[in-house]
PDB file of C-alpha atoms in Angstrom:
ATOM      1  CA  UNK J 297     132.553-134.538   5.854  1.00  0.00           C
ATOM      2  CA  UNK J 298     135.609-132.346   4.904  1.00  0.00           C
ATOM      3  CA  UNK J 299     135.841-129.363   3.552  1.00  0.00           C
ATOM      4  CA  UNK J 300     138.357-128.413   0.815  1.00  0.00           C
ATOM      5  CA  UNK J 301     139.283-125.338  -0.769  1.00  0.00           C
ATOM      6  CA  UNK J 302     141.609-123.867  -2.537  1.00  0.00           C
ATOM      7  CA  UNK J 303     143.597-120.894  -1.116  1.00  0.00           C
ATOM      8  CA  UNK J 304     146.529-118.456  -1.564  1.00  0.00           C
ATOM      9  CA  UNK J 305     149.528-119.230   1.458  1.00  0.00           C
ATOM     10  CA  UNK J 306     151.613-117.053   2.632  1.00  0.00           C
ATOM     11  CA  UNK J 307     154.547-118.336   4.255  1.00  0.00           C
ATOM     12  CA  UNK J 308     156.223-117.197   7.575  1.00  0.00           C
ATOM     13  CA  UNK J 309     158.322-118.206  10.151  1.00  0.00           C
ATOM     14  CA  UNK J 310     155.520-116.929  12.585  1.00  0.00           C
ATOM     15  CA  UNK J 311     152.315-118.415  13.458  1.00  0.00           C
ATOM     16  CA  UNK J 312     148.953-117.218  14.132  1.00  0.00           C
ATOM     17  CA  UNK J 313     145.637-118.964  15.689  1.00  0.00           C
ATOM     18  CA  UNK J 314     142.041-118.648  15.109  1.00  0.00           C
ATOM     19  CA  UNK J 315     141.571-115.470  17.255  1.00  0.00           C
ATOM     20  CA  UNK J 316     144.977-114.162  17.042  1.00  0.00           C
ATOM     21  CA  UNK J 317     145.717-110.684  14.966  1.00  0.00           C
ATOM     22  CA  UNK J 318     148.822-109.344  13.616  1.00  0.00           C
ATOM     23  CA  UNK J 319     150.366-106.497  11.076  1.00  0.00           C
ATOM     24  CA  UNK J 320     152.417-107.934   7.975  1.00  0.00           C
ATOM     25  CA  UNK J 321     154.131-106.066   5.194  1.00  0.00           C
ATOM     26  CA  UNK J 322     153.292-106.364   1.487  1.00  0.00           C
ATOM     27  CA  UNK J 323     156.364-105.768  -0.995  1.00  0.00           C
ATOM     28  CA  UNK J 324     156.783-108.545  -3.383  1.00  0.00           C
ATOM     29  CA  UNK J 325     153.659-108.425  -6.365  1.00  0.00           C
ATOM     30  CA  UNK J 326     152.532-111.638  -5.388  1.00  0.00           C
ATOM     31  CA  UNK J 327     151.418-110.811  -2.466  1.00  0.00           C
ATOM     32  CA  UNK J 328     149.941-107.647  -3.354  1.00  0.00           C
ATOM     33  CA  UNK J 329     147.677-109.458  -5.450  1.00  0.00           C
ATOM     34  CA  UNK J 330     146.852-111.875  -2.636  1.00  0.00           C
ATOM     35  CA  UNK J 331     145.496-109.045  -0.994  1.00  0.00           C
ATOM     36  CA  UNK J 332     143.971-107.550  -4.040  1.00  0.00           C
ATOM     37  CA  UNK J 333     142.021-110.576  -4.851  1.00  0.00           C
ATOM     38  CA  UNK J 334     141.090-111.097  -1.034  1.00  0.00           C
ATOM     39  CA  UNK J 335     140.139-107.523  -0.619  1.00  0.00           C
ATOM     40  CA  UNK J 336     137.327-107.678  -3.842  1.00  0.00           C
ATOM     41  CA  UNK J 337     136.073-111.085  -2.924  1.00  0.00           C
ATOM     42  CA  UNK J 338     136.177-110.660   0.721  1.00  0.00           C
ATOM     43  CA  UNK J 339     138.076-114.040   0.985  1.00  0.00           C
ATOM     44  CA  UNK J 340     140.392-115.490   3.368  1.00  0.00           C
ATOM     45  CA  UNK J 341     144.029-116.651   2.792  1.00  0.00           C
ATOM     46  CA  UNK J 342     146.707-119.227   4.438  1.00  0.00           C
ATOM     47  CA  UNK J 343     149.551-118.102   6.717  1.00  0.00           C
ATOM     48  CA  UNK J 344     151.545-120.892   6.652  1.00  0.00           C
ATOM     49  CA  UNK J 345     154.592-121.972   8.853  1.00  0.00           C
ATOM     50  CA  UNK J 346     157.666-122.777   6.355  1.00  0.00           C
ATOM     51  CA  UNK J 347     160.747-125.010   7.155  1.00  0.00           C
ATOM     52  CA  UNK J 348     164.064-123.451   6.611  1.00  0.00           C
ATOM     53  CA  UNK J 349     165.539-127.157   6.109  1.00  0.00           C
ATOM     54  CA  UNK J 350     163.498-127.334   3.120  1.00  0.00           C
ATOM     55  CA  UNK J 351     164.260-125.540  -0.655  1.00  0.00           C
ATOM     56  CA  UNK J 352     161.236-123.179  -1.183  1.00  0.00           C
ATOM     57  CA  UNK J 353     160.460-125.242  -3.940  1.00  0.00           C
ATOM     58  CA  UNK J 354     160.604-128.494  -2.464  1.00  0.00           C
ATOM     59  CA  UNK J 355     157.179-129.930  -1.064  1.00  0.00           C
ATOM     60  CA  UNK J 356     158.018-130.430   2.625  1.00  0.00           C
ATOM     61  CA  UNK J 357     158.655-126.871   2.695  1.00  0.00           C
ATOM     62  CA  UNK J 358     155.119-125.598   3.854  1.00  0.00           C
ATOM     63  CA  UNK J 359     154.322-126.968   6.868  1.00  0.00           C
ATOM     64  CA  UNK J 360     150.981-128.971   7.086  1.00  0.00           C
ATOM     65  CA  UNK J 361     148.762-127.118   9.754  1.00  0.00           C
ATOM     66  CA  UNK J 362     147.721-123.643   9.606  1.00  0.00           C
ATOM     67  CA  UNK J 363     145.264-120.753  10.044  1.00  0.00           C
ATOM     68  CA  UNK J 364     143.331-119.092   7.403  1.00  0.00           C
ATOM     69  CA  UNK J 365     142.904-115.061   8.288  1.00  0.00           C
ATOM     70  CA  UNK J 366     140.863-112.930   6.866  1.00  0.00           C
ATOM     71  CA  UNK J 367     142.414-108.850   6.083  1.00  0.00           C
ATOM     72  CA  UNK J 368     140.726-106.359   8.858  1.00  0.00           C
ATOM     73  CA  UNK J 369     142.798-103.113   8.332  1.00  0.00           C
ATOM     74  CA  UNK J 370     144.892-101.857   5.396  1.00  0.00           C
ATOM     75  CA  UNK J 371     147.678 -98.675   5.904  1.00  0.00           C
ATOM     76  CA  UNK J 372     150.112 -97.039   3.324  1.00  0.00           C
ATOM     77  CA  UNK J 373     153.544 -97.180   5.023  1.00  0.00           C
ATOM     78  CA  UNK J 374     155.584 -94.261   5.566  1.00  0.00           C
ATOM     79  CA  UNK J 375     158.374 -96.845   3.701  1.00  0.00           C
ATOM     80  CA  UNK J 376     156.469 -97.462   0.924  1.00  0.00           C
ATOM     81  CA  UNK J 377     155.001-100.855   1.825  1.00  0.00           C
ATOM     82  CA  UNK J 378     151.784-102.028   2.488  1.00  0.00           C
ATOM     83  CA  UNK J 379     150.910-102.976   5.462  1.00  0.00           C
ATOM     84  CA  UNK J 380     147.996-104.824   6.735  1.00  0.00           C
ATOM     85  CA  UNK J 381     146.592-106.436   9.349  1.00  0.00           C
ATOM     86  CA  UNK J 382     145.084-109.850   9.550  1.00  0.00           C
ATOM     87  CA  UNK J 383     142.781-112.018  11.914  1.00  0.00           C
ATOM     88  CA  UNK J 384     142.939-115.467  12.234  1.00  0.00           C
ATOM     89  CA  UNK J 385     140.160-117.159  11.325  1.00  0.00           C
ATOM     90  CA  UNK J 386     140.233-121.473  11.086  1.00  0.00           C
ATOM     91  CA  UNK J 387     142.368-123.990  11.113  1.00  0.00           C
ATOM     92  CA  UNK J 388     143.443-125.417   8.515  1.00  0.00           C
ATOM     93  CA  UNK J 389     145.485-128.667   6.749  1.00  0.00           C
ATOM     94  CA  UNK J 390     147.617-127.737   3.869  1.00  0.00           C
ATOM     95  CA  UNK J 391     147.094-131.152   1.959  1.00  0.00           C
ATOM     96  CA  UNK J 392     149.068-130.100  -1.676  1.00  0.00           C
ATOM     97  CA  UNK J 393     150.550-126.871  -2.827  1.00  0.00           C
ATOM     98  CA  UNK J 394     151.805-125.275  -5.840  1.00  0.00           C
ATOM     99  CA  UNK J 395     152.866-122.088  -7.131  1.00  0.00           C
ATOM    100  CA  UNK J 396     151.761-120.108 -10.029  1.00  0.00           C
ATOM    101  CA  UNK J 397     153.315-118.260 -12.664  1.00  0.00           C
ATOM    102  CA  UNK J 398     153.951-114.958 -10.567  1.00  0.00           C
ATOM    103  CA  UNK J 399     155.420-117.655  -7.735  1.00  0.00           C
ATOM    104  CA  UNK J 400     152.002-117.017  -5.815  1.00  0.00           C
ATOM    105  CA  UNK J 401     151.540-119.649  -3.762  1.00  0.00           C
ATOM    106  CA  UNK J 402     147.941-122.186  -3.768  1.00  0.00           C
ATOM    107  CA  UNK J 403     147.238-124.842  -1.313  1.00  0.00           C
ATOM    108  CA  UNK J 404     144.623-127.596  -1.154  1.00  0.00           C
ATOM    109  CA  UNK J 405     143.007-127.240   1.958  1.00  0.00           C
ATOM    110  CA  UNK J 406     140.737-129.014   4.432  1.00  0.00           C
ATOM    111  CA  UNK J 407     139.545-126.880   7.156  1.00  0.00           C
ATOM    112  CA  UNK J 408     139.600-128.406  10.753  1.00  0.00           C
ATOM    113  CA  UNK J 409     137.143-128.092  13.416  1.00  0.00           C
ATOM    114  CA  UNK J 410     138.708-125.073  15.848  1.00  0.00           C
ATOM    115  CA  UNK J 411     139.678-125.783  19.107  1.00  0.00           C
ATOM    116  CA  UNK J 412     136.513-126.362  21.375  1.00  0.00           C
ATOM    117  CA  UNK J 413     135.963-123.765  24.094  1.00  0.00           C
ATOM    118  CA  UNK J 414     137.698-124.717  27.591  1.00  0.00           C
ATOM    119  CA  UNK J 415     137.150-122.833  30.579  1.00  0.00           C
ATOM    120  CA  UNK J 416     139.981-122.010  32.845  1.00  0.00           C
ATOM    121  CA  UNK J 417     140.566-124.381  35.414  1.00  0.00           C
ATOM    122  CA  UNK J 418     142.246-123.939  38.568  1.00  0.00           C
ATOM    123  CA  UNK J 419     145.326-125.998  37.286  1.00  0.00           C
ATOM    124  CA  UNK J 420     145.865-123.570  34.590  1.00  0.00           C
ATOM    125  CA  UNK J 421     146.031-120.569  36.317  1.00  0.00           C
ATOM    126  CA  UNK J 422     149.842-119.853  36.438  1.00  0.00           C
ATOM    127  CA  UNK J 423     149.464-119.346  32.441  1.00  0.00           C
ATOM    128  CA  UNK J 424     146.791-116.774  32.615  1.00  0.00           C
ATOM    129  CA  UNK J 425     149.021-114.956  35.457  1.00  0.00           C
ATOM    130  CA  UNK J 426     152.739-115.413  33.260  1.00  0.00           C
ATOM    131  CA  UNK J 427     150.383-114.116  29.911  1.00  0.00           C
ATOM    132  CA  UNK J 428     148.897-111.214  31.572  1.00  0.00           C
ATOM    133  CA  UNK J 429     152.795-110.447  32.642  1.00  0.00           C
ATOM    134  CA  UNK J 430     154.557-110.620  29.369  1.00  0.00           C
ATOM    135  CA  UNK J 431     151.452-108.764  28.080  1.00  0.00           C
ATOM    136  CA  UNK J 432     151.587-105.929  30.456  1.00  0.00           C
ATOM    137  CA  UNK J 433     155.462-106.161  30.101  1.00  0.00           C
ATOM    138  CA  UNK J 434     155.740-106.109  26.356  1.00  0.00           C
ATOM    139  CA  UNK J 435     152.003-104.561  25.543  1.00  0.00           C
ATOM    140  CA  UNK J 436     153.176-104.845  21.549  1.00  0.00           C
ATOM    141  CA  UNK J 437     152.142-108.643  21.659  1.00  0.00           C
ATOM    142  CA  UNK J 438     148.488-107.542  22.460  1.00  0.00           C
ATOM    143  CA  UNK J 439     148.167-104.272  21.286  1.00  0.00           C
ATOM    144  CA  UNK J 440     146.129-105.933  18.325  1.00  0.00           C
ATOM    145  CA  UNK J 441     143.347-108.024  20.650  1.00  0.00           C
ATOM    146  CA  UNK J 442     140.144-106.595  20.953  1.00  0.00           C
ATOM    147  CA  UNK J 443     139.453-108.368  24.075  1.00  0.00           C
ATOM    148  CA  UNK J 444     141.584-110.417  26.179  1.00  0.00           C
ATOM    149  CA  UNK J 445     139.569-113.737  26.872  1.00  0.00           C
ATOM    150  CA  UNK J 446     142.090-114.468  30.363  1.00  0.00           C
ATOM    151  CA  UNK J 447     139.256-116.958  31.389  1.00  0.00           C
ATOM    152  CA  UNK J 448     139.527-119.432  28.078  1.00  0.00           C
ATOM    153  CA  UNK J 449     142.097-121.787  28.542  1.00  0.00           C
ATOM    154  CA  UNK J 450     141.872-122.222  24.542  1.00  0.00           C
ATOM    155  CA  UNK J 451     142.253-118.736  24.184  1.00  0.00           C
ATOM    156  CA  UNK J 452     145.568-118.739  26.249  1.00  0.00           C
ATOM    157  CA  UNK J 453     147.302-121.341  25.219  1.00  0.00           C
ATOM    158  CA  UNK J 454     146.817-120.128  21.375  1.00  0.00           C
ATOM    159  CA  UNK J 455     148.253-116.420  22.558  1.00  0.00           C
ATOM    160  CA  UNK J 456     151.496-118.270  24.199  1.00  0.00           C
ATOM    161  CA  UNK J 457     151.807-121.224  20.741  1.00  0.00           C
ATOM    162  CA  UNK J 458     151.949-117.500  18.735  1.00  0.00           C
ATOM    163  CA  UNK J 459     153.982-115.493  20.997  1.00  0.00           C
ATOM    164  CA  UNK J 460     156.968-118.448  22.207  1.00  0.00           C
ATOM    165  CA  UNK J 461     159.956-118.542  19.942  1.00  0.00           C
ATOM    166  CA  UNK J 462     159.219-122.834  19.607  1.00  0.00           C
ATOM    167  CA  UNK J 463     160.556-125.066  16.835  1.00  0.00           C
ATOM    168  CA  UNK J 464     157.976-125.092  14.111  1.00  0.00           C
ATOM    169  CA  UNK J 465     157.733-129.263  14.654  1.00  0.00           C
ATOM    170  CA  UNK J 466     156.691-128.480  18.305  1.00  0.00           C
ATOM    171  CA  UNK J 467     154.612-125.977  16.889  1.00  0.00           C
ATOM    172  CA  UNK J 468     152.613-127.825  14.363  1.00  0.00           C
ATOM    173  CA  UNK J 469     152.684-130.866  17.104  1.00  0.00           C
ATOM    174  CA  UNK J 470     150.328-128.836  19.078  1.00  0.00           C
ATOM    175  CA  UNK J 471     148.509-127.082  16.906  1.00  0.00           C
ATOM    176  CA  UNK J 472     147.030-130.175  14.895  1.00  0.00           C
ATOM    177  CA  UNK J 473     145.654-131.457  17.754  1.00  0.00           C
ATOM    178  CA  UNK J 474     141.635-131.726  18.246  1.00  0.00           C
ATOM    179  CA  UNK J 475     141.492-129.580  21.532  1.00  0.00           C
ATOM    180  CA  UNK J 476     144.181-126.825  23.629  1.00  0.00           C
ATOM    181  CA  UNK J 477     144.941-129.958  26.289  1.00  0.00           C
ATOM    182  CA  UNK J 478     147.938-130.900  24.814  1.00  0.00           C
ATOM    183  CA  UNK J 479     149.163-127.607  24.442  1.00  0.00           C
ATOM    184  CA  UNK J 480     148.555-126.906  28.252  1.00  0.00           C
ATOM    185  CA  UNK J 481     150.168-130.054  29.278  1.00  0.00           C
ATOM    186  CA  UNK J 482     153.225-128.630  27.168  1.00  0.00           C
ATOM    187  CA  UNK J 483     153.272-124.592  27.927  1.00  0.00           C
ATOM    188  CA  UNK J 484     152.618-125.885  32.268  1.00  0.00           C
ATOM    189  CA  UNK J 485     155.800-127.733  31.788  1.00  0.00           C
ATOM    190  CA  UNK J 486     158.048-125.104  29.998  1.00  0.00           C
ATOM    191  CA  UNK J 487     156.906-122.115  32.428  1.00  0.00           C
ATOM    192  CA  UNK J 488     156.926-124.107  35.807  1.00  0.00           C
TER     193      UNK J 488
END
């Protein structure tokens, strides 16, 4: 059964997966509205990757596979902007999107099943080791995460997809899959 919902969209070059966390700076009135409405309604919005090859007014500007997020913290910043921390909740596919008069984008999104939890297997241990090394070398990559799920392959693959500078089409191809096994194979080839 498909579950569709109309949600506000926040276009970014970065991507977040379910279970991930990121900080965002809010300075445009349309995104201040998004934050206010989501906090008032205790609701989610969608962090969606955009395609620089298309104009912001194009139907192809936003890529279809994205993640809903919930605001878990907010703070006024020293530069006068609003800072929010969001946590990834659900994988979604954006079926259509449009802009309202204030240019805030909304989309008709279909909720997808999140990747099933898979235990780390021996062939994937290198992904765990390298991710631990990355987090130790660059602690800012993991400072927002409440728990480090190093025993779960889906968690490890999700974190790699968040931090690697892959082109948007590759990320879309990997995150659209029903589980993390294709991402695992891709990542193992990449870090050999």
